[in-house]
Short mmCIF file of C-alpha atoms in Angstrom, two decimals:
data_model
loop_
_atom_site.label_atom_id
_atom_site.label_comp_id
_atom_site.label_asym_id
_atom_site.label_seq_id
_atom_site.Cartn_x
_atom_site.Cartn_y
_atom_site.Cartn_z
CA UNK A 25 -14.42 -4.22 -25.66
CA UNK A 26 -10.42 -5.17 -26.18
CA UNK A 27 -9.83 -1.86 -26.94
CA UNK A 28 -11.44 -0.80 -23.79
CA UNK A 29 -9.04 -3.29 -22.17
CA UNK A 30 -6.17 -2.09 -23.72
CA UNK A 31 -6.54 1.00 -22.89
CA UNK A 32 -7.27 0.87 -19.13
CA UNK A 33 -4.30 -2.19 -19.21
CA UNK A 34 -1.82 1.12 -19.90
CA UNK A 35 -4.08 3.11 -17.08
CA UNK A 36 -3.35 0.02 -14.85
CA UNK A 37 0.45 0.36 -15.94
CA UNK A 38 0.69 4.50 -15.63
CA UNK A 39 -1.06 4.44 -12.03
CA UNK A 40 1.05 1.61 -10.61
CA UNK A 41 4.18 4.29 -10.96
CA UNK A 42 2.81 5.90 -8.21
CA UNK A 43 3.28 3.03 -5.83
CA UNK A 44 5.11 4.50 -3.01
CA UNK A 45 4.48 8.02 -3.52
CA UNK A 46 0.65 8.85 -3.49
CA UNK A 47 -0.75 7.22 -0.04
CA UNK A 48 -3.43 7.34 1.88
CA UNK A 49 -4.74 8.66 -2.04
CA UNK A 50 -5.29 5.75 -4.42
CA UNK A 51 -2.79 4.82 -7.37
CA UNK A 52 -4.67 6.25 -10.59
CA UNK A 53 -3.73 6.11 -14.67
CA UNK A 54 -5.47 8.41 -17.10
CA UNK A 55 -5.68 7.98 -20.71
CA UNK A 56 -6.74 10.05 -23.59
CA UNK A 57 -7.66 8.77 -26.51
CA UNK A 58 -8.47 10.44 -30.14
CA UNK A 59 -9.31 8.39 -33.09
CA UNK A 60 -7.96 5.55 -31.51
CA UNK A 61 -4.37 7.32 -31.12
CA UNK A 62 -3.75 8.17 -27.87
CA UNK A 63 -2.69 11.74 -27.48
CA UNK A 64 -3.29 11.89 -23.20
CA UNK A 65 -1.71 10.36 -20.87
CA UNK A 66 -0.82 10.92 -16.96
CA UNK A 67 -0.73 9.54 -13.17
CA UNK A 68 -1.28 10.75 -10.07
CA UNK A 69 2.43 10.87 -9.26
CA UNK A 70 2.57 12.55 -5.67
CA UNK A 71 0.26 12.51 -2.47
CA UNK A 72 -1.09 16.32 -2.72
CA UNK A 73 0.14 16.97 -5.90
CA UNK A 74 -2.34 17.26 -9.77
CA UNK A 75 -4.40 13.96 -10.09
CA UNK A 76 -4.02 11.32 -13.01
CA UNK A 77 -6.86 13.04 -15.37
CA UNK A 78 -5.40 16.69 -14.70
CA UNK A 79 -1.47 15.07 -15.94
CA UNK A 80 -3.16 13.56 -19.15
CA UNK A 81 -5.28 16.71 -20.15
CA UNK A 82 -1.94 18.82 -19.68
CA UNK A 83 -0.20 16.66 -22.16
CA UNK A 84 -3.19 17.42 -24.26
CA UNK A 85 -3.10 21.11 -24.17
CA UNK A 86 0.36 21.51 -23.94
CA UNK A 87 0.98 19.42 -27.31
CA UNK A 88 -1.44 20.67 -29.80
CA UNK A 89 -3.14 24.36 -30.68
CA UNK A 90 -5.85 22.37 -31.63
CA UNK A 91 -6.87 20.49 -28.08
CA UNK A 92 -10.51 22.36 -27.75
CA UNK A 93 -11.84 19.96 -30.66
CA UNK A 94 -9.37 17.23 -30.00
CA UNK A 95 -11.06 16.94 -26.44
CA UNK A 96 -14.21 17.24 -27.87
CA UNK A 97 -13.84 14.40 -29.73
CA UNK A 98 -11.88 12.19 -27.59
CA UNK A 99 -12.26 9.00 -24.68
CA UNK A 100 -10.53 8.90 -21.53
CA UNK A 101 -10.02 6.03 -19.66
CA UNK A 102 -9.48 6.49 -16.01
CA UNK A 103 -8.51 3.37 -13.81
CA UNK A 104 -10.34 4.76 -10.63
CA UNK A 105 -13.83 7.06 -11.13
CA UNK A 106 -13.33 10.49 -11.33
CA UNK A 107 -13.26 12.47 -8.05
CA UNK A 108 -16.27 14.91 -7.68
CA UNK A 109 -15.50 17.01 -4.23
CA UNK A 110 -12.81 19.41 -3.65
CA UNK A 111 -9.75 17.94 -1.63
CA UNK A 112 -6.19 18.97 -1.94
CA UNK A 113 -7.07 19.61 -5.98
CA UNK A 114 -10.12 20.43 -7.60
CA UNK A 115 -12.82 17.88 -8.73
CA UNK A 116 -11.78 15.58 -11.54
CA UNK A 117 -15.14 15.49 -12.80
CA UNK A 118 -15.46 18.97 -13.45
CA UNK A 119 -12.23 19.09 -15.58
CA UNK A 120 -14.09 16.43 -18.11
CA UNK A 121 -17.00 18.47 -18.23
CA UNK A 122 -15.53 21.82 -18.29
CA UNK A 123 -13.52 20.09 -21.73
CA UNK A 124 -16.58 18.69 -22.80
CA UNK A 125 -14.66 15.52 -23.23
CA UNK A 126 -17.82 13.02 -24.37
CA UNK A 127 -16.97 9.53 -23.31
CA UNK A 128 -15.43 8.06 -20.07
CA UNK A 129 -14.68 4.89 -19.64
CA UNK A 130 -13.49 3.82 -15.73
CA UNK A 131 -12.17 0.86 -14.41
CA UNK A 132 -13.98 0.79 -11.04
CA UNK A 133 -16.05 2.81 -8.52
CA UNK A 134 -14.28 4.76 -5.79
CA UNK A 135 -15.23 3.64 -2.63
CA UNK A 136 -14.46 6.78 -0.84
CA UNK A 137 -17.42 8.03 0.56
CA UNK A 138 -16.94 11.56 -0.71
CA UNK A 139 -17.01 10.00 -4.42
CA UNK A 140 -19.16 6.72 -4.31
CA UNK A 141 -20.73 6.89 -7.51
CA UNK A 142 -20.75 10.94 -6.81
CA UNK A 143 -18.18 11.21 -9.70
CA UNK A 144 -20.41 8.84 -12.39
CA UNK A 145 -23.46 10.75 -11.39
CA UNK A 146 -22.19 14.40 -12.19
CA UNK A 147 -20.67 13.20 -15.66
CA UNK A 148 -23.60 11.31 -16.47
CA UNK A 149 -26.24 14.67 -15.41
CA UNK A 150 -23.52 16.04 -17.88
CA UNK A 151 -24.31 14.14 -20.86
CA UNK A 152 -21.48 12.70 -20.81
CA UNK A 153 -21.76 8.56 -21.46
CA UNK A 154 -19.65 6.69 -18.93
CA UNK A 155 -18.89 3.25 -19.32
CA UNK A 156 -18.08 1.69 -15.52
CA UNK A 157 -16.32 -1.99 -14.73
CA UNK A 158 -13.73 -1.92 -17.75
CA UNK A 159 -10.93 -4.65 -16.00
CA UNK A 160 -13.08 -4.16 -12.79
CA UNK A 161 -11.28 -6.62 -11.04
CA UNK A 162 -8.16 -5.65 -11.47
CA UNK A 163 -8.21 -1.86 -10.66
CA UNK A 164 -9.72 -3.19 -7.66
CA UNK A 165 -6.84 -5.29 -7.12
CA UNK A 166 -4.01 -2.36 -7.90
CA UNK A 167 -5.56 -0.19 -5.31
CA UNK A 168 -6.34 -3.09 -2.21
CA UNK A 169 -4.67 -0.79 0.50
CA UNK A 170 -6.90 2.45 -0.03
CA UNK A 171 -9.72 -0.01 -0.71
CA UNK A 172 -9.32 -2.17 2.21
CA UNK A 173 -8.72 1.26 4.40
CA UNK A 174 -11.70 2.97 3.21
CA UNK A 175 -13.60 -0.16 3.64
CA UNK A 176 -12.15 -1.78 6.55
CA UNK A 177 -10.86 1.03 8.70
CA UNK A 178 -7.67 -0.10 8.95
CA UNK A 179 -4.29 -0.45 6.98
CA UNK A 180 -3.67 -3.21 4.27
CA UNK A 181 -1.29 -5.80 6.08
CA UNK A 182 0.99 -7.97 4.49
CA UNK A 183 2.81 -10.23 6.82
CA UNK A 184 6.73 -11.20 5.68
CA UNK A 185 8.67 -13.81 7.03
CA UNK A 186 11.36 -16.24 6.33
CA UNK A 187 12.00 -20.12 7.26
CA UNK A 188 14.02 -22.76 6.89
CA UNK A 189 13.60 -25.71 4.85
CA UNK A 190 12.00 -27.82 8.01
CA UNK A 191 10.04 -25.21 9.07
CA UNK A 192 12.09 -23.07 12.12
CA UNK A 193 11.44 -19.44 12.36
CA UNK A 194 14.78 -18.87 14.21
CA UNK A 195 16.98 -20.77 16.79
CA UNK A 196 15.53 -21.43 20.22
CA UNK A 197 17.18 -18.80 21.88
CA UNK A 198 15.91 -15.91 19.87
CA UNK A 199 19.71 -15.31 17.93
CA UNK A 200 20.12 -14.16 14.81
CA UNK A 201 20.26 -16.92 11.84
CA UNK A 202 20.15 -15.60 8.29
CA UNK A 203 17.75 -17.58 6.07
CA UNK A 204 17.73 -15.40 3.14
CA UNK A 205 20.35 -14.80 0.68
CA UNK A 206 20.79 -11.41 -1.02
CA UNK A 207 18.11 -11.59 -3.86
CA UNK A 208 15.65 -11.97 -1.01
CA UNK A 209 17.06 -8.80 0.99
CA UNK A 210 16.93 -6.81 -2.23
CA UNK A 211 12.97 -7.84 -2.86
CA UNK A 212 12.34 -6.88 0.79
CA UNK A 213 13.75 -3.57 0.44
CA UNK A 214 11.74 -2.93 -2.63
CA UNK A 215 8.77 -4.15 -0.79
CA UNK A 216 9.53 -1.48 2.26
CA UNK A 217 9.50 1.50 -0.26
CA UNK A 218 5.82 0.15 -1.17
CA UNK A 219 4.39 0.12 2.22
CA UNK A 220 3.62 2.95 4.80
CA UNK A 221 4.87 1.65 7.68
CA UNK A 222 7.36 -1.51 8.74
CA UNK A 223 6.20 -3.31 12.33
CA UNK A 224 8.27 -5.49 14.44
CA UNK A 225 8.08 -6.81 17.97
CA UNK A 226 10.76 -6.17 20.99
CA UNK A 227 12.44 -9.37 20.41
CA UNK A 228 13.10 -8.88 16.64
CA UNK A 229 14.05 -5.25 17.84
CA UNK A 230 16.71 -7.35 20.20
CA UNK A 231 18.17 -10.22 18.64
CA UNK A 232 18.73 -8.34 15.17
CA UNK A 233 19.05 -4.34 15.87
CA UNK A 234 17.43 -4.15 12.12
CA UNK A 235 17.57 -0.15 10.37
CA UNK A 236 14.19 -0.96 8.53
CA UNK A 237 15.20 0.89 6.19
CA UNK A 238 15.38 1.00 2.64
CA UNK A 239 18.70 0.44 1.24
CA UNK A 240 18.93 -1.79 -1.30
CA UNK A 241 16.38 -0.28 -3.52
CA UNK A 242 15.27 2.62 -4.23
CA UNK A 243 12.11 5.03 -3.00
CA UNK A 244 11.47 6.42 0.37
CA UNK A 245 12.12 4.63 4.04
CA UNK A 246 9.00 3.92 5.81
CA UNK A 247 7.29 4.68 9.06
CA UNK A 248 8.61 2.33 11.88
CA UNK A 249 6.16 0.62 14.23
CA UNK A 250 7.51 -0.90 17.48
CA UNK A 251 5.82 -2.81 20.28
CA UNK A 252 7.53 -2.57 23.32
CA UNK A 253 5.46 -2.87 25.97
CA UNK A 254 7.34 -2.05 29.24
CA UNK A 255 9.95 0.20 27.29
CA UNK A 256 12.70 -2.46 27.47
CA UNK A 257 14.44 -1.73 24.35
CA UNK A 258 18.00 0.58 24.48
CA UNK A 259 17.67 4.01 22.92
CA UNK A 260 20.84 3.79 21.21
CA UNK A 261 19.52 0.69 19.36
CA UNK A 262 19.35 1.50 15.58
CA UNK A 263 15.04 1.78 15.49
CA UNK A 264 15.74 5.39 17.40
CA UNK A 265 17.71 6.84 15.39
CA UNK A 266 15.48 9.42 14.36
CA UNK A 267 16.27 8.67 10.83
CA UNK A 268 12.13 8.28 9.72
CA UNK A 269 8.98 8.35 12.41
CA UNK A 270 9.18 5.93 14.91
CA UNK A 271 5.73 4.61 16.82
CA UNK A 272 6.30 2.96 19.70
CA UNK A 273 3.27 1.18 21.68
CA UNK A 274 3.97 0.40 24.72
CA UNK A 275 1.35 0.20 28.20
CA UNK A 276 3.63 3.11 29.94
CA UNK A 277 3.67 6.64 28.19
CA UNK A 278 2.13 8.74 25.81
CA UNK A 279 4.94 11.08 24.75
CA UNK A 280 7.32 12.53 21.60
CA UNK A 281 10.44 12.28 21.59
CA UNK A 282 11.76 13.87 17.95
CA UNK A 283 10.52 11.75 15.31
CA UNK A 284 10.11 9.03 18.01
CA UNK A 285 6.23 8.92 19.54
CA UNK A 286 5.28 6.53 22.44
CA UNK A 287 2.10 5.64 22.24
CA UNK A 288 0.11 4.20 25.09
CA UNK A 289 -2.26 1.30 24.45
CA UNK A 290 -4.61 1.18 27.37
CA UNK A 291 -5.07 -2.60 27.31
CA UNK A 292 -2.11 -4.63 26.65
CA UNK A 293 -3.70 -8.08 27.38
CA UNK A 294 -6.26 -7.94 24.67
CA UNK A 295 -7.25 -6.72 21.47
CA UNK A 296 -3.30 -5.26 21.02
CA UNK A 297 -3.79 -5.92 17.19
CA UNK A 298 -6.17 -4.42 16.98
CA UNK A 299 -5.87 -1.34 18.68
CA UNK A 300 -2.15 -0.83 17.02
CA UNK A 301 -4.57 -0.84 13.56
CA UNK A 302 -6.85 1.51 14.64
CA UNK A 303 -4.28 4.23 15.45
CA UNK A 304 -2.57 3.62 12.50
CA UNK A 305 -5.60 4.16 10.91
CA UNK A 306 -6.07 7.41 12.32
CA UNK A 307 -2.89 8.61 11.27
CA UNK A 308 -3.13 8.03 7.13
CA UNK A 309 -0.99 4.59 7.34
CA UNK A 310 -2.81 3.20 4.58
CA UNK A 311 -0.39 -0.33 4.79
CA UNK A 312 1.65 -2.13 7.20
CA UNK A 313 4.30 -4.64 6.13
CA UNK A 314 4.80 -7.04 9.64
CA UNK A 315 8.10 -8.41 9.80
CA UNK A 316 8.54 -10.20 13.03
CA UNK A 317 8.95 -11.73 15.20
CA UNK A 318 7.27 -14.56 15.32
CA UNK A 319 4.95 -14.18 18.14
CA UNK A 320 3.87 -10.57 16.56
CA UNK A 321 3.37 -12.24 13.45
CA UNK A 322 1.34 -14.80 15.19
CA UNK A 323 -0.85 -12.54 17.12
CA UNK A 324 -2.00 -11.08 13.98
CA UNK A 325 -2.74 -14.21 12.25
CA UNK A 326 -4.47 -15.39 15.20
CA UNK A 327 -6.84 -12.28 15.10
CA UNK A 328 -8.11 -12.74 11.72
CA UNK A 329 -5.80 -9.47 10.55
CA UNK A 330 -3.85 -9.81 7.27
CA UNK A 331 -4.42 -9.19 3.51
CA UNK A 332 -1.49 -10.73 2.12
CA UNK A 333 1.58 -13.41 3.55
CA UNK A 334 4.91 -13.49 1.70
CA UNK A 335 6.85 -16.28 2.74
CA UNK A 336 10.17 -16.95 2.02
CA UNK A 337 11.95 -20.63 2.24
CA UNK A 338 15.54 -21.34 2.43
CA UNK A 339 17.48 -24.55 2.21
CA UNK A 340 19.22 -24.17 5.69
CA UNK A 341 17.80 -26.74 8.02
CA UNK A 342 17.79 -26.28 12.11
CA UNK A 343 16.57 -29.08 13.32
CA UNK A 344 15.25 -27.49 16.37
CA UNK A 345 13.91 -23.82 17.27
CA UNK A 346 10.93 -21.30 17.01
CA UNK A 347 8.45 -22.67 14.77
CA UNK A 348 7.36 -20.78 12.00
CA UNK A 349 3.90 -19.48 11.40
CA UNK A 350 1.48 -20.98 9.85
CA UNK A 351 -1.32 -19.22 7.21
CA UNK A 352 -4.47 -20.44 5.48
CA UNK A 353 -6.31 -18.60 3.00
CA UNK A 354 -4.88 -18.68 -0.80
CA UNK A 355 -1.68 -19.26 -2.06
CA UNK A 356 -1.23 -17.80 -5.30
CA UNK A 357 2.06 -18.68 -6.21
CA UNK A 358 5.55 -19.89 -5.81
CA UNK A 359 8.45 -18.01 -7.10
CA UNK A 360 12.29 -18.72 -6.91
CA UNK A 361 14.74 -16.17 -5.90
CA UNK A 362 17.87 -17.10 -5.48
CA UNK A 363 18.48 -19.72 -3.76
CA UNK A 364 15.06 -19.55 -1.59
CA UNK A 365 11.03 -20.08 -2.51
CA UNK A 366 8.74 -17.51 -2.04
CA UNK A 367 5.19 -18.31 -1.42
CA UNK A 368 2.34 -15.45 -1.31
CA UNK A 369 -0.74 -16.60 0.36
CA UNK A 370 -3.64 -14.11 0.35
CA UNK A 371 -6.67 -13.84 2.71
CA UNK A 372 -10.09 -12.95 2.32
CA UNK A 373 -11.12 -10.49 -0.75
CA UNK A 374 -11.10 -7.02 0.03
#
C-alpha cells in the first residue's frame, strides 16, 4: 500500500499544476508505472485541452518502440476516476482499455454525474482490476471547488480579509488603511490566479478603486464580480476597465456593455447571496475569492456560504472603526508572513 501512496502522492503533485488553468474541469495527475519504474506521466494542463491519462500514455508511446507490451504490463495511477462519456475529449476509460493497460489504481470517485462510478464500471466489465480510495481524502481535498460545484451547485468560496491587531476592519469612515505589508499582497495575488472570479461590494469598489488584478504573481486575472445595487459606482473607476469580464449585480438593468455585464437580481432585500451564487453557477465559475467589504463579507457568513476564510492580522492598531468579521468552523492553521498572521479557518466538509 506505500507504494500505492507514493505513487498517487506524485499524481496529487502533477494535477495540482493545473491550478488555474483547467476550471470548471477538475485538477487531475496520471501516472504510469512499469516494474515499479515509472515510465508515464501527465496532467490535465488546460480547460479543453488532452486529459491527465491521455499526457502520460503519450510520454509512453512517444519514448519507447516497445510501449504495446510495456502498457500491457504496466499500473496507472490516476488521482480522479477515469472519465467514461465523451466531452470536449474522448473517454479516458476507453484509452486504458483500448491499451489493455491491466491495473488502475484511483484516488477517488468523480462525482460528476456523467462519470459516478460510470468510469470504474466500464474498466472493471473490462477485466481490468481497479483499486478505488488510494489517498481518498486528499484527492478529495485537491479538487474541493469542482467537488463542492458538482455537489453543491454553486462555486467554492473562500472569503479574504485583513485586520488589525484589535480587531478593526477599516476606519469608521470607510477610507483606505493598509493592514498588509507586501508579502501579504504578493500571496493575494497568487491566490487571485487560483480562483475564477474576485467579488467585492460598492464600498470596497469606492474607498479603494482596487484593479483586482493579478500583478504580483503570475497566471491569469480573474473574472470580477461587483454588487452595486443602484449603479452608483463611476465608470471610469478602475473595475470597468474592460481589462477581464466584469459582472455587475445590481436591482436596475440587465445589459452588456463590452466585457462589462449588468446583471439584474430581481430581489435585492433577500437571498442576494444567494442568488449572486446561483448565476455564477450557471456560468462555469467554479470559485469565488470574496474580498470585501465588510458588510459583503458579512452577508455571506451570515448565510451559511463559505468553504474556506483566510485571515490576515497586522500589528497596526485603530482603536476605533468597522469591526472585523467574525468566522466559526475550523481553523487549521496560523502562518507568519511578513510582518502579519494568517489564519485559515475552514467550514463544513465538502
Amino acid at each position: 500500500m506505500a507504494l500505492h501512496e507514493i505513487y498517487m502522492q506524485r499524481c496529487l503533485d502533477l494535477a495540482a499544476l493545473g491550478a488555474g488553468s483547467v476550471s470548471p474541469n477538475p485538477m487531475v495527475g496520471a501516472v504510469i508505472v512499469h516494474n515499479d519504474k515509472i515510465i508515464g506521466e501527465g496532467y490535465h494542463q488546460k480547460y479543453g485541452k488532452a486529459h491527465a491519462e491521455v499526457n502520460a500514455v503519450k510520454i509512453v508511446t512517444d519514448r519507447y518502440d516497445n510501449y504495446v507490451d510495456l502498457l500491457k504490463q504496466s499500473t496507472i495511477y490516476v488521482s480522479l476516476e477515469p472519465c467514461s462519456h465523451y466531452g470536449k475529449t474522448p473517454p479516458c476509460a476507453d484509452l486504458i482499455i483500448k491499451h489493455q493497460i491491466p491495473k488502475v489504481v484511483v484516488g477517488c470517485r468523480d462525482p460528476f454525474p456523467q462519470v459516478d462510478g460510470k468510469g470504474i464500471e466500464k474498466l472493471q466489465a473490462a477485466g481490468i482490476e481497479v483499486t478505488i480510495g488510494v489517498l481518498e481524502k486528499e484527492c478529495q481535498w485537491l479538487n474541493r471547488r469542482f467537488f463542492t460545484r458538482v455537489q453543491k451547485q454553486r462555486p467554492y468560496i473562500i472569503l479574504k480579509w485583513a485586520q488589525t491587531a484589535d480587531g478593526f476592519f477599516a476606519p469608521a469612515d470607510g477610507t483606505q488603511h493598509w493592514i498588509t505589508g507586501p508579502e501579504a499582497r504578493k500571496l493575494v495575488h497568487q491566490w487571485r490566479a487560483e480562483e475564477d472570479a474576485i467579488l467585492v461590494g460598492k464600498n470596497t469598489v469606492l474607498a479603494d478603486n482596487p484593479q483586482l488584478n493579478v500583478r504580483y504573481a503570475e497566471g491569469k486575472s480573474p473574472k470580477r464580480v461587483v454588487i452595486d445595487r443602484r449603479l452608483e459606482l463611476n465608470k471610469t473607476l478602475n473595475v470597468f476597465d474592460q481589462s477581464v469580464e466584469t459582472l455587475i449585480f445590481n436591482a436596475i438593468k440587465t445589459d452588456i456593455d463590452g466585457k462589462n455585464k449588468y446583471i439584474a437580481l430581481e430581489d435585492f432585500d433577500r437571498f442576494v447571496p444567494q442568488y449572486i451564487l446561483f448565476q455564477l453557477y450557471l456560468q462555469d465559475i467554479q470559485s469565488v475569492i470574496i474580498e470585501g467589504g465588510a458588510h459583503t463579507l458579512n452577508s455571506f457568513i451570515d448565510a451559511g456560504l463559505w468553504d474556506e476564510a483566510r485571515i490576515f492580522t497586522g500589528p497596526s492598531v485603530l482603536n476605533d472603526g468597522i469591526k472585523a468579521p467574525v468566522v466559526g468552523g475550523t481553523n487549521t492553521g496560523e502562518y507568519a508572513v511578513g510582518a502579519n498572521s494568517l489564519q485559515i479557518f475552514t467550514n463544513l466538509p465538502i
